[in-house]
Amino acid sequence: MSKSINLKELSQQLNLSQTTVSRALNGYPEVSAETRKRVAEMADKLGYAPNSQARRLATGRAMAIGHVIPRSIHEMMNPIFLEFIAGAGETYSEHGYDMIITVVEDAQEEGAYREIARRKKADGVIIHGPAVKETRHLLLKELNLPFVVHGRIPGAEETTSWIDMNNRSAFQRATDLLLDLGHTRIALLNGLEHMDFAARRRRGFEDALATRGLTPDPALMRRADMTEPYGCDSALELLESDNPPTAFLVSSMISAIGVARAVGQRGLRPGTDVSIVTHDDALSFLPNSGAVPIFTCTRSSVRYAGQKAAELLLKIIADPSSKPECLHLDAELIVGQSTGPAPAR
């Protein structure tokens, strides 16, 4: 169409009141699903694009979602976070929401949430990187600010809405694969273990070893920010030890690239002399692709998680009385070029 239509014209086409059409477009639960669908289809057909300011006035909402990001390097520079944001942003855009990213010093995080609630800058927020000992959800409940957790909070799974990958199961399966190939000297290069996801991955690793009657060796386990130098330096240190590992289980593709670099520097071959299994968040700029992927991996798209977390939060905003929901994602195990039988010693 050469000219976009306004809300009044859309309402006339549907033979509905402007209030009903506005509420349907904004997902109000008192408007039937059939009506919401009919309104959305007509709006799409006629090219209706709601005015953001008008939507704010009509709904009393900010029409924005907040993301509060501490200035810590592992938060600010983490490409996994950026991929999640890209997925969430797609969902926000589809529903006419803006995104507000607030970068603060770690000690100012609570104040940022209070400011969002006080000034009504956002209709809800997403909690990133929940810790084993997490408290932000308690603050957000106090502020009556809707939220969804990317990850989950130990002890609060039944009272919060969250989306998470089954980290424990994924790393148990990955460890089982290496054990089935005959590896018993398996190094774990994990993320920071005060974070819930990393703690669960370590438990999955240890569960698999315990099932085979093996005791985890602390000398083979590392935890740090998941960078490429961390992967390389840790792998070099372990490969140069008197009793080096024959396999590595790594928490990030970025760190796994560092491990592969270290293996090459030692004159060894991934998948032949040393096996590598990593977790792959399906990062768009770092594909682990090909007919046979380079890395054997557990794969779960963090962009998809962002899309679904945003959908869940918008649903909560539309119906504040709704019960907590969760989405537990299973990672896919993909065998690539980086694994093979344990070499004879």
Short mmCIF file of C-alpha atoms in Angstrom, two decimals:
data_model
loop_
_atom_site.label_atom_id
_atom_site.label_comp_id
_atom_site.label_asym_id
_atom_site.label_seq_id
_atom_site.Cartn_x
_atom_site.Cartn_y
_atom_site.Cartn_z
CA MET A 1 0.00 0.00 0.00
CA SER A 2 1.19 3.49 -0.74
CA LYS A 3 -0.12 4.87 2.56
CA SER A 4 -0.21 3.27 5.98
CA ILE A 5 -3.51 3.31 7.84
CA ASN A 6 -4.19 4.54 11.35
CA LEU A 7 -5.93 2.83 14.25
CA LYS A 8 -9.32 4.38 13.44
CA GLU A 9 -9.21 3.12 9.86
CA LEU A 10 -8.11 -0.35 10.97
CA SER A 11 -10.97 -0.45 13.47
CA GLN A 12 -13.47 0.50 10.75
CA GLN A 13 -12.19 -2.28 8.49
CA LEU A 14 -12.71 -4.78 11.32
CA ASN A 15 -15.98 -3.28 12.54
CA LEU A 16 -14.56 -3.18 16.06
CA SER A 17 -13.98 -0.36 18.51
CA GLN A 18 -10.58 1.29 18.61
CA THR A 19 -10.19 0.18 22.24
CA THR A 20 -10.79 -3.47 21.34
CA VAL A 21 -8.37 -3.32 18.42
CA SER A 22 -5.71 -1.64 20.57
CA ARG A 23 -6.11 -4.21 23.32
CA ALA A 24 -6.02 -7.06 20.80
CA LEU A 25 -2.79 -5.78 19.28
CA ASN A 26 -1.22 -5.50 22.72
CA GLY A 27 -2.15 -9.02 23.81
CA TYR A 28 -4.64 -8.22 26.55
CA PRO A 29 -6.04 -11.52 27.90
CA GLU A 30 -9.63 -10.21 28.07
CA VAL A 31 -9.68 -10.12 24.24
CA SER A 32 -10.31 -13.60 22.84
CA ALA A 33 -7.55 -15.41 20.98
CA GLU A 34 -9.76 -15.54 17.90
CA THR A 35 -10.22 -11.76 17.91
CA ARG A 36 -6.51 -11.15 18.52
CA LYS A 37 -5.70 -13.38 15.55
CA ARG A 38 -8.24 -11.65 13.31
CA VAL A 39 -6.94 -8.20 14.26
CA ALA A 40 -3.29 -9.20 13.76
CA GLU A 41 -4.01 -10.66 10.32
CA MET A 42 -5.89 -7.54 9.17
CA ALA A 43 -3.20 -5.24 10.55
CA ASP A 44 -0.58 -7.21 8.64
CA LYS A 45 -2.67 -7.24 5.47
CA LEU A 46 -3.27 -3.47 5.54
CA GLY A 47 0.23 -2.56 6.69
CA TYR A 48 -0.82 -1.03 9.98
CA ALA A 49 2.17 0.17 12.03
CA PRO A 50 1.13 1.46 15.48
CA ASN A 51 2.61 4.71 16.71
CA SER A 52 4.82 3.93 19.69
CA GLN A 53 3.72 6.96 21.69
CA ALA A 54 0.08 6.19 21.00
CA ARG A 55 0.56 2.64 22.19
CA ARG A 56 2.13 3.87 25.41
CA LEU A 57 -0.80 6.17 26.03
CA ALA A 58 -3.37 3.52 25.13
CA THR A 59 -1.87 0.78 27.28
CA GLY A 60 -0.25 2.72 30.10
CA ARG A 61 2.91 0.75 29.42
CA ALA A 62 6.46 1.81 28.62
CA MET A 63 6.47 -0.59 25.63
CA ALA A 64 10.08 -1.43 26.49
CA ILE A 65 11.99 -4.31 28.08
CA GLY A 66 15.00 -3.72 30.28
CA HIS A 67 18.35 -5.53 30.40
CA VAL A 68 20.65 -4.46 33.22
CA ILE A 69 24.25 -5.42 32.46
CA PRO A 70 27.06 -5.20 35.04
CA ARG A 71 30.32 -3.80 33.73
CA SER A 72 32.15 -7.04 34.56
CA ILE A 73 34.19 -8.19 31.59
CA HIS A 74 32.59 -11.64 31.54
CA GLU A 75 29.18 -9.95 31.13
CA MET A 76 30.03 -7.03 28.86
CA MET A 77 32.26 -8.84 26.39
CA ASN A 78 30.40 -12.12 26.29
CA PRO A 79 29.27 -12.87 22.71
CA ILE A 80 26.77 -15.39 24.09
CA PHE A 81 24.94 -12.50 25.73
CA LEU A 82 24.95 -10.58 22.45
CA GLU A 83 23.48 -13.55 20.60
CA PHE A 84 20.74 -13.86 23.23
CA ILE A 85 19.97 -10.15 22.88
CA ALA A 86 19.72 -10.52 19.10
CA GLY A 87 17.10 -13.25 19.51
CA ALA A 88 15.15 -11.35 22.15
CA GLY A 89 15.27 -8.19 20.03
CA GLU A 90 13.57 -9.98 17.15
CA THR A 91 10.64 -10.85 19.41
CA TYR A 92 10.43 -7.35 20.90
CA SER A 93 10.37 -5.82 17.42
CA GLU A 94 7.57 -8.11 16.27
CA HIS A 95 5.42 -6.97 19.20
CA GLY A 96 6.25 -3.26 19.04
CA TYR A 97 8.54 -3.20 22.07
CA ASP A 98 11.80 -1.33 22.44
CA MET A 99 14.85 -2.63 24.28
CA ILE A 100 16.68 -0.70 26.99
CA ILE A 101 20.18 -1.85 27.90
CA THR A 102 21.59 -0.28 31.04
CA VAL A 103 25.30 -0.78 31.69
CA VAL A 104 26.30 -0.25 35.32
CA GLU A 105 29.09 -0.95 37.76
CA ASP A 106 28.42 -4.23 39.54
CA ALA A 107 27.66 -2.48 42.85
CA GLN A 108 25.03 -0.29 41.14
CA GLU A 109 22.94 -3.11 39.69
CA GLU A 110 20.27 -2.99 42.39
CA GLY A 111 19.95 0.76 41.99
CA ALA A 112 19.42 0.35 38.25
CA TYR A 113 16.51 -2.02 38.81
CA ARG A 114 14.98 0.36 41.34
CA GLU A 115 15.29 3.23 38.87
CA ILE A 116 13.57 1.22 36.13
CA ALA A 117 10.68 0.46 38.47
CA ARG A 118 10.45 3.98 39.94
CA ARG A 119 10.45 5.77 36.58
CA LYS A 120 8.51 2.99 34.82
CA LYS A 121 11.16 2.90 32.11
CA ALA A 122 10.39 -0.73 31.21
CA ASP A 123 7.46 -3.10 31.59
CA GLY A 124 9.70 -5.99 32.56
CA VAL A 125 13.29 -7.21 32.64
CA ILE A 126 15.30 -10.34 31.95
CA ILE A 127 17.76 -11.60 34.57
CA HIS A 128 21.01 -12.74 32.96
CA GLY A 129 23.59 -15.12 34.39
CA PRO A 130 21.90 -16.29 37.59
CA ALA A 131 24.37 -17.21 40.30
CA VAL A 132 24.22 -20.25 42.58
CA LYS A 133 23.43 -17.79 45.37
CA GLU A 134 21.02 -15.47 43.54
CA THR A 135 18.96 -12.62 45.04
CA ARG A 136 17.88 -10.37 42.16
CA HIS A 137 14.54 -12.16 41.80
CA LEU A 138 13.66 -11.21 45.38
CA LEU A 139 14.32 -7.54 44.62
CA LEU A 140 12.24 -7.63 41.42
CA LYS A 141 9.32 -9.21 43.26
CA GLU A 142 9.57 -6.48 45.87
CA LEU A 143 9.50 -3.88 43.08
CA ASN A 144 6.59 -5.66 41.37
CA LEU A 145 8.61 -5.66 38.15
CA PRO A 146 7.85 -8.63 35.86
CA PHE A 147 10.88 -10.72 34.94
CA VAL A 148 12.10 -13.89 33.28
CA VAL A 149 15.37 -15.62 34.16
CA HIS A 150 17.76 -16.72 31.41
CA GLY A 151 18.97 -19.75 33.30
CA ARG A 152 17.36 -20.71 36.57
CA ILE A 153 17.72 -19.93 40.22
CA PRO A 154 18.41 -22.83 42.61
CA GLY A 155 15.48 -23.22 44.99
CA ALA A 156 13.26 -20.80 43.05
CA GLU A 157 12.42 -22.94 40.02
CA GLU A 158 8.75 -23.24 41.06
CA THR A 159 8.22 -19.55 41.85
CA THR A 160 9.95 -17.85 38.91
CA SER A 161 9.59 -17.97 35.13
CA TRP A 162 12.73 -19.11 33.37
CA ILE A 163 14.28 -20.64 30.26
CA ASP A 164 17.35 -22.81 30.54
CA MET A 165 19.29 -25.52 28.80
CA ASN A 166 19.61 -28.81 30.66
CA ASN A 167 23.28 -28.20 31.42
CA ARG A 168 23.70 -31.15 33.75
CA SER A 169 22.27 -33.67 31.30
CA ALA A 170 24.22 -32.20 28.37
CA PHE A 171 27.59 -32.52 30.11
CA GLN A 172 26.76 -35.97 31.45
CA ARG A 173 26.04 -37.13 27.89
CA ALA A 174 29.20 -35.49 26.56
CA THR A 175 31.30 -37.15 29.26
CA ASP A 176 29.63 -40.50 28.57
CA LEU A 177 30.62 -40.18 24.91
CA LEU A 178 34.27 -39.70 25.83
CA LEU A 179 34.15 -42.55 28.34
CA ASP A 180 32.61 -44.82 25.70
CA LEU A 181 35.58 -43.98 23.46
CA GLY A 182 37.92 -45.21 26.19
CA HIS A 183 38.99 -41.87 27.67
CA THR A 184 39.47 -41.77 31.44
CA ARG A 185 41.85 -38.77 31.70
CA ILE A 186 39.27 -36.10 30.79
CA ALA A 187 39.93 -32.42 31.53
CA LEU A 188 37.01 -30.11 32.28
CA LEU A 189 37.47 -26.48 31.25
CA ASN A 190 34.38 -24.92 32.77
CA GLY A 191 32.98 -21.43 33.16
CA LEU A 192 32.94 -19.56 36.46
CA GLU A 193 31.40 -22.02 38.89
CA HIS A 194 29.63 -19.47 41.08
CA MET A 195 27.31 -19.25 38.05
CA ASP A 196 24.45 -21.73 38.11
CA PHE A 197 24.98 -23.05 34.56
CA ALA A 198 28.63 -23.91 35.24
CA ALA A 199 27.84 -25.58 38.56
CA ARG A 200 25.29 -27.79 36.81
CA ARG A 201 27.76 -28.67 34.04
CA ARG A 202 30.35 -29.75 36.58
CA ARG A 203 27.77 -31.96 38.31
CA GLY A 204 26.91 -33.59 35.00
CA PHE A 205 30.60 -34.29 34.36
CA GLU A 206 31.09 -35.74 37.84
CA ASP A 207 27.88 -37.81 37.61
CA ALA A 208 29.09 -39.52 34.46
CA LEU A 209 32.46 -40.36 36.01
CA ALA A 210 30.86 -41.64 39.21
CA THR A 211 28.54 -43.95 37.25
CA ARG A 212 31.66 -45.61 35.76
CA GLY A 213 33.32 -45.87 39.16
CA LEU A 214 35.79 -43.07 38.42
CA THR A 215 36.79 -40.29 40.82
CA PRO A 216 37.07 -36.76 39.38
CA ASP A 217 40.64 -35.49 39.44
CA PRO A 218 40.78 -31.85 40.65
CA ALA A 219 44.09 -31.46 38.79
CA LEU A 220 42.17 -31.86 35.52
CA MET A 221 39.51 -29.22 36.24
CA ARG A 222 39.64 -25.49 35.56
CA ARG A 223 37.09 -22.68 35.84
CA ALA A 224 37.35 -19.11 34.52
CA ASP A 225 35.86 -16.65 32.04
CA MET A 226 35.30 -18.59 28.84
CA THR A 227 37.84 -16.88 26.58
CA GLU A 228 40.12 -18.25 23.87
CA PRO A 229 43.35 -17.56 25.84
CA TYR A 230 41.85 -19.39 28.84
CA GLY A 231 41.28 -22.45 26.66
CA CYS A 232 44.74 -22.30 25.13
CA ASP A 233 46.71 -21.60 28.31
CA SER A 234 44.84 -24.21 30.36
CA ALA A 235 45.25 -26.86 27.68
CA LEU A 236 48.99 -26.16 27.28
CA GLU A 237 49.49 -26.43 31.03
CA LEU A 238 47.63 -29.74 31.22
CA LEU A 239 49.21 -31.24 28.09
CA GLU A 240 52.68 -30.45 29.45
CA SER A 241 52.00 -32.22 32.75
CA ASP A 242 53.44 -35.62 33.66
CA ASN A 243 50.07 -37.34 33.19
CA PRO A 244 48.24 -35.29 30.54
CA PRO A 245 44.57 -35.70 29.63
CA THR A 246 43.58 -37.53 26.47
CA ALA A 247 40.37 -35.52 26.14
CA PHE A 248 38.93 -32.10 26.96
CA LEU A 249 35.35 -31.20 27.80
CA VAL A 250 34.95 -27.44 27.28
CA SER A 251 32.11 -25.06 28.22
CA SER A 252 32.39 -22.74 25.22
CA MET A 253 33.24 -22.90 21.52
CA ILE A 254 35.48 -19.87 22.01
CA SER A 255 37.52 -21.66 24.67
CA ALA A 256 37.53 -24.84 22.57
CA ILE A 257 39.24 -22.93 19.75
CA GLY A 258 41.95 -22.09 22.28
CA VAL A 259 42.23 -25.76 23.24
CA ALA A 260 42.63 -26.73 19.57
CA ARG A 261 45.35 -24.10 19.20
CA ALA A 262 47.22 -25.56 22.17
CA VAL A 263 46.88 -29.09 20.82
CA GLY A 264 48.38 -27.92 17.51
CA GLN A 265 51.22 -26.12 19.26
CA ARG A 266 52.12 -29.41 20.95
CA GLY A 267 52.31 -31.12 17.56
CA LEU A 268 49.19 -33.16 18.28
CA ARG A 269 46.02 -33.70 16.23
CA PRO A 270 42.50 -33.12 17.55
CA GLY A 271 40.40 -36.24 17.23
CA THR A 272 43.45 -38.48 16.87
CA ASP A 273 45.89 -37.68 19.65
CA VAL A 274 43.56 -35.60 21.82
CA SER A 275 39.76 -35.44 21.77
CA ILE A 276 37.77 -32.23 22.30
CA VAL A 277 34.07 -31.92 23.10
CA THR A 278 32.58 -28.47 23.60
CA HIS A 279 29.28 -26.77 24.19
CA ASP A 280 28.11 -24.86 21.14
CA ASP A 281 25.57 -22.03 21.59
CA ALA A 282 25.06 -21.94 17.80
CA LEU A 283 26.64 -18.49 17.56
CA SER A 284 25.82 -16.94 14.18
CA PHE A 285 29.34 -15.51 13.72
CA LEU A 286 31.12 -18.70 14.78
CA PRO A 287 29.41 -21.64 13.08
CA ASN A 288 30.52 -25.17 13.89
CA SER A 289 29.25 -26.42 10.57
CA GLY A 290 30.04 -28.62 7.58
CA ALA A 291 29.05 -32.14 6.58
CA VAL A 292 31.05 -33.24 9.62
CA PRO A 293 31.41 -30.36 12.12
CA ILE A 294 34.89 -29.48 13.32
CA PHE A 295 34.00 -29.91 16.98
CA THR A 296 31.98 -32.64 18.60
CA CYS A 297 29.52 -30.63 20.66
CA THR A 298 26.39 -30.33 22.71
CA ARG A 299 24.38 -27.71 20.82
CA SER A 300 21.58 -25.43 21.98
CA SER A 301 20.83 -22.12 20.24
CA VAL A 302 21.14 -19.17 22.60
CA ARG A 303 19.43 -16.95 19.98
CA TYR A 304 16.40 -19.24 20.16
CA ALA A 305 16.51 -18.98 23.94
CA GLY A 306 16.44 -15.20 23.61
CA GLN A 307 13.39 -15.34 21.35
CA LYS A 308 11.51 -17.64 23.72
CA ALA A 309 12.49 -15.75 26.87
CA ALA A 310 11.16 -12.55 25.32
CA GLU A 311 7.90 -14.28 24.34
CA LEU A 312 7.48 -15.58 27.86
CA LEU A 313 8.11 -12.15 29.40
CA LEU A 314 5.63 -10.42 27.07
CA LYS A 315 3.05 -13.03 28.03
CA ILE A 316 3.59 -12.27 31.72
CA ILE A 317 3.29 -8.52 31.06
CA ALA A 318 0.01 -9.06 29.21
CA ASP A 319 -1.35 -11.20 32.05
CA PRO A 320 0.32 -10.35 35.38
CA SER A 321 -1.83 -12.94 37.18
CA SER A 322 -0.43 -15.82 35.14
CA LYS A 323 1.44 -18.58 36.95
CA PRO A 324 5.23 -18.99 36.55
CA GLU A 325 6.27 -20.92 33.45
CA CYS A 326 9.52 -22.51 32.40
CA LEU A 327 11.09 -23.87 29.24
CA HIS A 328 13.75 -26.53 29.74
CA LEU A 329 15.75 -27.08 26.55
CA ASP A 330 17.66 -30.26 25.76
CA ALA A 331 20.95 -29.89 23.93
CA GLU A 332 21.62 -31.89 20.79
CA LEU A 333 24.76 -34.07 20.84
CA ILE A 334 26.62 -33.77 17.53
CA VAL A 335 29.70 -35.86 16.75
CA GLY A 336 32.35 -34.01 14.77
CA GLN A 337 35.99 -34.34 13.77
CA SER A 338 37.45 -33.48 17.17
CA THR A 339 36.82 -36.81 18.93
CA GLY A 340 38.15 -40.30 18.58
CA PRO A 341 39.22 -43.32 20.63
CA ALA A 342 41.63 -42.76 23.48
CA PRO A 343 45.20 -43.26 22.25
CA ALA A 344 47.10 -46.21 23.72
CA ARG A 345 49.43 -45.30 26.55
#
